[in-house]
Amino acid sequence: MLSEIKFQNQKVKDLIMNHLLSEKTHIFKGKIKVPGDKSISHRALIMGTMAIGQSRISGLLEGEDVLNTAHAMQALGADITRDDNGDWLVYGVGVGGLCEPDKALDMGNSGTGARLVMGLVSTYPFHTTFIGDHSLSGRPMKRVTDPLAKFGAEFHGAEGMRLPLTVKGIVDPLPIEYVVPMASAQVKSAILLAALNTPGKTTVIEKTKTRDHTERMFQHFRVDITLTPHEDGTAITVTGQPDLTARDMFVPTDPSSAAFPTVAALITKGSDVTIENVGINPSRTGIFTSLKEMGADIEFINERLECGEMVADIRVKYSDLQGITIPMERAPSMIDEYPILCIAAAFAKGDTVMRGLEELRVKESDRISVMVAGLKASGILVVEHQDGMTVTGQTYISGGARIKTHLDHRIAMSFLTLGLATDKATEIDDGSVIETSFPGFQKLMNGLGAKIGNKAL
Ligand code: S3P
């Protein structure tokens, strides 16, 4: 057994133990709760920091990406603790109250953490340096530094405006009006957070609606924010320098994480799984709409509103799926779910066409080329397009591939899900990256009947 081998070197051990294998499963049943929503968790920590007093956060995602944002907020002056019930307590400093961090903020793998915090600090009169892992260091930051420079901030980054990157914040920021050129909630949110410490009214114009958690969180904290129709889309206007008081926050569970057991259930014969308390904010549910159009048996039970976000329990059963063309305008509401949708598509009759997805090339990995490579290696018919892919479903899928995950948690979980329904087991080179968004993934999936383990199991 691998676990009995005496490893001379911890790094060698980590490397080997990080390989994960998923094998065909014959049962996938039960009730589960996936971890908290990653997008909302980042924003909850940031907004708790922006308010005076103690804000309590229940259901915070304790994944590496979010913990890095918590560390960043501490470095900027917030006091953050976790109580015995698992609630997080943020003692905020208020708008205008941040202090200069004494070392670089390490945002790990997280584009959301890096871009949101960059926006936040750009309107404070100090320097902040951002660093991250190999994946994050390759991702474009110009999309946020361009609009943030209009407030008056300056940026010094590595080639192509990448990390490591230093923000020289501005003493007297000027409010801006900015049309976001790409569909990006991170860019929109970076500007809205910069607007908090900027006097006057800042307006962001969004052409295509993206996830609106920042706007909802601002409303929850009583920030003066208005949404009005605009000839280019929607104008979101924020009045800066509000006095914010602490609020309690509840983080629903992450629909992006729920998508993995959902697809696992859809492709495993006889399955019946209920995922409790899932966030069903309409700006996030494109994956469930698409799967239902493909013929998936998915039911939203007990829909309810909790702290400004819609939640429901989701019941999923094995289904015969049909390929469809995903409407391009749906992309923002399921942008993180294309990798797992490809897995569902591999088991659907006919073609599933996914286009309009240029943004996928600048995620944690180039998700178009990494998915295409992994699908081909698994014996799945797929055609790569510059802006997406077309997957042709098959009745028999060999599987048996060794997948390179490129430090991308969603690639890792998608291929582990594939392995549950193919003839041969699927191996991924690095399961540790799953910790960024879905701690406990392996245990939770195995609790339902999956067989995911390291090579020795
Ligand atoms: C996120 C926005 C999306 C998404 C990411 C989380 C957010 O990124 O892919 O996982 O929390 O704002 P983009 O803004 O780059 O589309």
XYZ file of C-alpha atoms and ligand atoms in Angstrom:
473
model
C 0.000 0.000 0.000
C 1.162 3.439 -0.917
C 0.349 4.813 2.519
C 2.796 2.323 4.052
C 5.707 3.362 1.877
C 8.248 5.331 3.849
C 8.623 8.608 2.003
C 12.058 10.122 2.393
C 10.907 13.500 1.303
C 7.644 15.257 2.206
C 7.479 16.940 -1.210
C 7.617 13.586 -3.012
C 4.915 12.282 -0.704
C 2.663 15.305 -1.362
C 3.164 14.936 -5.089
C 2.135 11.299 -5.106
C -0.644 11.582 -2.538
C -2.133 14.524 -4.456
C -2.885 12.238 -7.396
C -6.532 11.233 -7.189
C -8.346 8.448 -8.944
C -12.066 8.122 -9.519
C -13.651 4.821 -10.458
C -16.982 3.708 -11.844
C -19.677 3.899 -9.217
C -22.916 1.914 -9.121
C -24.737 3.877 -6.493
C -25.050 7.616 -5.919
C -27.707 8.426 -3.347
C -28.353 10.612 -0.332
C -28.665 14.122 1.075
C -25.735 16.499 1.246
C -24.819 20.099 1.856
C -22.007 21.599 -0.188
C -19.797 24.379 1.257
C -20.601 28.093 1.214
C -20.675 30.260 -1.886
C -17.188 31.437 -2.825
C -18.244 34.718 -4.449
C -20.458 35.727 -1.528
C -17.853 34.646 1.042
C -15.166 36.969 -0.392
C -17.639 39.837 -0.401
C -18.897 39.111 3.130
C -15.366 39.401 4.554
C -14.673 42.583 2.608
C -17.958 44.248 3.559
C -17.565 43.209 7.201
C -14.227 45.046 7.091
C -15.907 48.124 5.606
C -18.425 48.373 8.456
C -17.826 49.594 11.998
C -18.458 46.973 14.685
C -18.822 43.219 14.717
C -20.394 41.466 11.727
C -21.189 37.772 12.073
C -20.938 35.562 8.986
C -22.613 32.142 9.013
C -21.881 29.573 6.347
C -18.634 31.158 5.155
C -16.707 28.980 2.704
C -13.546 27.852 4.476
C -11.687 27.228 1.230
C -8.187 28.495 0.542
C -9.308 31.302 -1.779
C -11.573 32.799 0.866
C -9.077 32.278 3.691
C -6.573 34.292 1.659
C -9.092 37.127 1.453
C -9.581 36.862 5.236
C -5.805 37.195 5.704
C -5.791 40.182 3.364
C -8.543 41.878 5.386
C -6.569 41.239 8.592
C -3.462 42.737 7.009
C -5.540 45.814 6.090
C -6.726 46.277 9.689
C -9.763 44.056 10.335
C -9.901 41.755 13.335
C -11.272 38.382 12.232
C -12.011 35.347 14.388
C -14.002 32.115 14.113
C -16.258 30.994 16.962
C -16.947 27.447 18.149
C -20.113 27.202 16.023
C -18.124 27.866 12.867
C -19.398 31.450 12.488
C -16.862 34.080 11.487
C -16.714 37.406 13.330
C -15.335 40.410 11.516
C -14.573 43.549 13.519
C -14.506 46.117 10.743
C -12.619 49.389 10.484
C -15.202 51.295 8.432
C -14.922 52.994 5.037
C -11.719 55.072 5.034
C -10.257 53.075 7.919
C -7.915 50.630 6.144
C -4.212 50.679 7.013
C -1.207 49.878 4.831
C -0.333 46.175 4.946
C 3.214 45.496 6.131
C 3.794 42.726 3.607
C 2.544 41.577 0.210
C -0.976 40.144 0.130
C -0.792 36.545 -1.054
C -4.047 35.833 -2.884
C -3.055 32.239 -3.716
C -5.112 30.922 -6.653
C -7.914 33.476 -6.483
C -8.655 35.920 -9.294
C -11.748 37.111 -7.423
C -9.823 37.807 -4.208
C -7.016 39.591 -6.060
C -9.238 41.754 -8.255
C -11.773 42.697 -5.579
C -9.144 43.640 -3.009
C -7.200 45.560 -5.678
C -10.319 47.642 -6.256
C -10.858 48.153 -2.537
C -7.320 49.464 -1.778
C -6.910 51.607 -4.900
C -8.698 54.542 -3.253
C -6.563 54.540 -0.068
C -3.347 56.586 0.190
C -0.889 53.696 0.541
C 0.892 50.955 -1.360
C -0.344 47.353 -1.541
C 1.507 44.528 -3.285
C -0.331 41.438 -4.544
C 1.252 38.059 -5.152
C -0.257 34.671 -6.016
C 0.419 31.158 -7.253
C 1.594 30.244 -10.749
C -1.964 30.194 -12.143
C -2.947 33.582 -10.684
C 0.390 35.126 -11.719
C -0.470 34.351 -15.345
C -3.916 35.989 -15.282
C -4.650 39.449 -16.746
C -5.118 42.312 -14.281
C -5.302 45.138 -16.842
C -9.060 44.664 -16.965
C -9.199 46.050 -13.400
C -6.166 48.359 -13.395
C -7.513 50.292 -16.442
C -10.719 51.463 -14.734
C -9.044 51.818 -11.319
C -6.410 54.131 -12.854
C -9.266 56.479 -13.734
C -9.854 57.027 -9.988
C -6.210 58.218 -9.881
C -4.486 55.053 -8.607
C -1.195 53.833 -10.148
C -0.125 50.257 -10.834
C 3.208 48.547 -11.312
C 2.880 44.951 -12.402
C 4.926 42.225 -14.022
C 4.887 42.069 -17.827
C 1.385 42.384 -19.277
C 0.148 43.869 -15.962
C 0.250 40.577 -14.093
C 1.181 39.631 -10.541
C 3.337 40.504 -8.640
C 1.601 43.850 -8.820
C 1.792 46.936 -6.614
C -1.071 49.396 -6.249
C -0.183 52.974 -5.351
C -3.526 54.129 -4.000
C -4.767 57.679 -4.434
C -5.244 60.260 -1.640
C -8.102 62.139 -3.309
C -9.869 59.721 -5.657
C -12.189 61.075 -8.333
C -15.521 59.365 -9.037
C -15.754 57.757 -12.474
C -18.238 56.494 -15.024
C -17.107 53.300 -16.737
C -18.613 50.886 -19.245
C -17.246 47.400 -18.447
C -16.047 46.049 -21.813
C -16.311 42.329 -20.983
C -18.925 40.379 -18.990
C -17.097 40.327 -15.659
C -18.505 40.531 -12.145
C -14.961 40.845 -10.830
C -14.283 44.014 -12.821
C -17.684 45.484 -11.917
C -17.109 44.683 -8.247
C -13.551 46.052 -8.170
C -14.925 49.411 -9.358
C -17.849 49.357 -6.901
C -15.465 48.628 -4.028
C -13.109 51.429 -5.147
C -16.167 53.715 -5.195
C -16.804 53.106 -1.488
C -13.946 55.395 -0.415
C -14.452 57.894 -3.252
C -16.490 61.055 -2.634
C -19.459 61.589 -4.969
C -21.191 59.194 -7.324
C -19.408 56.464 -9.279
C -21.281 54.691 -12.074
C -20.491 51.327 -13.608
C -22.340 50.400 -16.771
C -22.787 46.714 -17.329
C -23.708 45.578 -20.864
C -24.461 41.983 -19.906
C -25.771 41.119 -16.467
C -23.255 39.218 -14.357
C -23.550 37.887 -10.821
C -24.899 40.661 -8.598
C -23.677 39.642 -5.141
C -21.777 42.908 -4.614
C -24.873 44.963 -5.363
C -26.976 42.812 -3.010
C -24.352 43.025 -0.280
C -24.190 46.830 -0.663
C -27.967 46.944 -0.230
C -27.703 44.701 2.830
C -25.210 47.192 4.360
C -27.413 50.179 3.372
C -24.931 51.624 0.881
C -26.694 54.127 -1.406
C -26.752 52.101 -4.654
C -29.137 52.466 -7.585
C -29.647 50.393 -10.717
C -31.126 52.152 -13.727
C -31.616 51.169 -17.370
C -28.960 52.695 -19.670
C -28.587 52.666 -23.459
C -25.589 50.311 -23.041
C -27.206 48.051 -20.434
C -27.624 48.803 -16.736
C -26.085 51.735 -14.870
C -25.086 50.928 -11.293
C -24.432 54.074 -9.250
C -22.885 54.205 -5.791
C -22.553 57.218 -3.502
C -19.157 57.013 -1.861
C -17.889 57.429 1.688
C -20.898 56.048 3.563
C -20.806 55.267 7.280
C -21.508 51.555 7.406
C -22.525 49.656 10.499
C -21.940 45.965 11.114
C -24.539 43.460 9.875
C -24.953 39.746 10.198
C -24.586 37.773 6.995
C -25.668 34.322 5.890
C -23.803 32.662 3.029
C -25.883 30.159 1.037
C -24.093 27.131 -0.371
C -22.389 27.435 -3.715
C -24.374 26.510 -6.858
C -21.029 26.155 -8.672
C -20.015 23.447 -6.181
C -23.492 21.873 -6.250
C -23.043 21.424 -10.012
C -20.547 18.556 -9.452
C -22.798 16.187 -7.453
C -25.667 17.278 -9.722
C -23.904 16.071 -12.858
C -22.567 12.995 -11.046
C -26.178 12.070 -10.215
C -27.355 12.718 -13.778
C -24.801 10.305 -15.267
C -25.010 7.530 -12.628
C -27.849 5.014 -13.170
C -30.355 4.801 -10.310
C -29.078 7.915 -8.540
C -31.225 10.161 -6.335
C -29.452 13.030 -4.581
C -30.707 16.072 -2.674
C -28.385 19.027 -2.192
C -29.651 21.265 0.583
C -29.681 25.053 0.886
C -28.174 25.878 -2.498
C -27.973 29.501 -3.632
C -30.239 29.951 -6.653
C -29.597 33.614 -7.407
C -30.793 33.893 -11.037
C -27.407 35.334 -12.075
C -25.864 31.939 -11.151
C -28.327 29.259 -12.206
C -27.612 28.943 -15.939
C -26.200 25.450 -15.371
C -29.485 24.131 -13.954
C -31.504 25.792 -16.745
C -29.216 24.220 -19.361
C -29.271 20.776 -17.758
C -33.085 20.884 -17.524
C -33.234 21.788 -21.234
C -31.084 18.700 -21.826
C -33.748 16.615 -20.125
C -32.331 16.488 -16.598
C -34.624 15.517 -13.745
C -33.798 18.432 -11.432
C -36.290 19.846 -8.964
C -35.936 22.997 -6.836
C -37.713 22.335 -3.527
C -38.683 24.831 -0.826
C -37.450 27.977 -2.592
C -36.947 30.759 -0.056
C -35.183 34.088 0.482
C -32.368 34.217 3.049
C -30.499 37.498 3.671
C -31.299 38.847 0.227
C -30.304 35.675 -1.665
C -32.690 32.981 -2.982
C -31.977 29.424 -1.805
C -33.578 26.018 -2.443
C -32.949 22.315 -1.938
C -32.117 20.655 -5.241
C -33.191 17.074 -5.982
C -31.485 15.329 -8.917
C -32.028 11.881 -10.423
C -30.311 9.935 -13.189
C -31.601 11.151 -16.569
C -31.319 10.460 -20.282
C -29.751 13.649 -21.563
C -30.012 15.236 -25.022
C -27.406 17.569 -26.524
C -28.459 21.220 -26.978
C -26.992 24.531 -28.100
C -26.385 26.701 -25.057
C -27.512 30.271 -25.794
C -24.485 32.575 -25.741
C -26.269 35.154 -23.598
C -26.547 32.550 -20.845
C -22.751 32.360 -20.463
C -22.355 34.855 -17.571
C -24.863 32.939 -15.429
C -22.918 29.669 -15.777
C -19.420 30.861 -16.626
C -17.710 28.559 -14.095
C -19.845 25.552 -15.007
C -18.758 24.835 -18.593
C -16.143 22.258 -17.517
C -18.746 20.182 -15.656
C -21.336 20.783 -18.394
C -18.868 19.180 -20.842
C -19.008 16.034 -18.698
C -22.819 15.949 -18.819
C -22.626 16.604 -22.585
C -20.350 13.577 -23.049
C -23.252 11.369 -21.886
C -26.000 13.213 -23.817
C -27.415 12.098 -27.172
C -26.098 14.304 -29.975
C -24.109 17.522 -29.908
C -23.876 20.080 -27.135
C -22.652 23.357 -28.582
C -20.992 25.865 -26.234
C -19.909 29.156 -27.868
C -19.258 32.771 -26.874
C -16.832 31.645 -24.167
C -13.607 33.602 -24.837
C -13.522 34.428 -21.095
C -12.884 30.736 -20.335
C -9.387 31.116 -21.765
C -8.363 33.439 -18.892
C -9.724 31.533 -15.900
C -7.559 29.535 -13.453
C -6.438 27.718 -16.632
C -7.356 28.057 -20.309
C -10.475 26.010 -19.668
C -11.269 25.486 -23.345
C -7.968 23.889 -24.296
C -7.558 22.015 -20.984
C -11.080 20.534 -21.190
C -10.674 19.617 -24.857
C -7.359 17.855 -24.160
C -8.798 15.916 -21.204
C -12.007 14.947 -23.021
C -10.057 13.688 -26.046
C -7.723 11.706 -23.813
C -10.808 10.128 -22.205
C -12.166 8.963 -25.581
C -14.810 11.689 -25.910
C -15.622 13.360 -29.232
C -15.013 17.094 -28.957
C -14.223 19.918 -31.349
C -12.406 23.001 -30.097
C -13.516 26.458 -31.272
C -11.721 29.704 -30.527
C -14.723 30.697 -28.369
C -15.863 27.342 -27.010
C -16.340 23.687 -27.851
C -18.823 21.158 -29.228
C -19.083 17.851 -27.403
C -20.717 14.825 -29.043
C -22.232 12.384 -26.608
C -21.581 8.637 -26.735
C -23.124 5.581 -25.169
C -19.706 4.109 -24.369
C -16.897 6.200 -22.907
C -13.651 4.459 -22.182
C -12.169 6.991 -19.734
C -8.828 5.899 -18.339
C -7.027 9.200 -18.896
C -4.445 10.903 -16.694
C -5.534 14.517 -16.519
C -3.312 17.542 -15.969
C -5.307 19.986 -13.889
C -3.083 23.077 -14.346
C -3.863 24.335 -10.818
C -7.559 24.537 -11.733
C -10.010 23.219 -9.134
C -12.935 22.990 -11.559
C -10.913 20.947 -14.046
C -9.949 18.606 -11.200
C -13.539 18.090 -9.974
C -14.977 17.788 -13.489
C -12.697 14.909 -14.446
C -13.156 13.166 -11.105
C -16.887 13.329 -11.841
C -16.323 11.853 -15.298
C -14.462 8.897 -13.804
C -17.577 7.885 -11.841
C -19.352 6.841 -15.034
C -16.665 5.640 -17.450
C -15.336 2.163 -18.043
C -11.806 2.849 -16.821
C -10.815 5.026 -13.873
C -9.748 8.651 -14.370
C -6.662 9.974 -12.637
C -5.882 13.621 -11.943
C -2.393 14.896 -11.197
C -3.323 17.271 -8.370
C -6.375 17.019 -6.144
C -4.996 19.486 -3.597
C -6.210 22.432 -5.685
C -9.825 21.429 -4.909
C -9.258 22.972 -1.462
C -9.520 26.439 -3.029
C -13.292 26.168 -3.453
C -14.665 22.821 -2.236
C -12.998 21.513 0.935
C -14.298 18.010 1.670
C -15.236 17.276 -1.964
C -13.840 13.742 -1.919
C -15.470 12.775 1.404
C -18.801 14.254 0.447
C -18.906 12.549 -2.956
C -17.769 9.239 -1.443
C -20.517 9.575 1.178
C -23.006 9.381 -1.683
C -21.338 6.301 -3.141
C -18.530 7.674 -5.301
C -15.150 5.986 -5.344
C -12.581 8.746 -5.278
C -9.266 8.171 -3.561
C -5.546 8.250 -3.974
C -3.919 5.598 -6.088
C -3.372 3.306 -3.166
C -7.062 2.991 -2.302
C -16.595 35.818 -9.873
C -16.787 36.222 -11.164
C -16.458 35.387 -12.331
C -16.263 33.920 -11.941
C -15.421 33.776 -10.713
C -16.082 34.469 -9.542
C -16.934 36.738 -8.780
O -15.249 35.849 -12.912
O -15.676 33.230 -13.024
O -15.229 32.423 -10.392
O -17.048 36.295 -7.618
O -17.126 37.936 -9.058
P -15.229 37.016 -14.021
O -15.586 38.270 -13.379
O -13.809 37.019 -14.530
O -16.196 36.578 -15.071
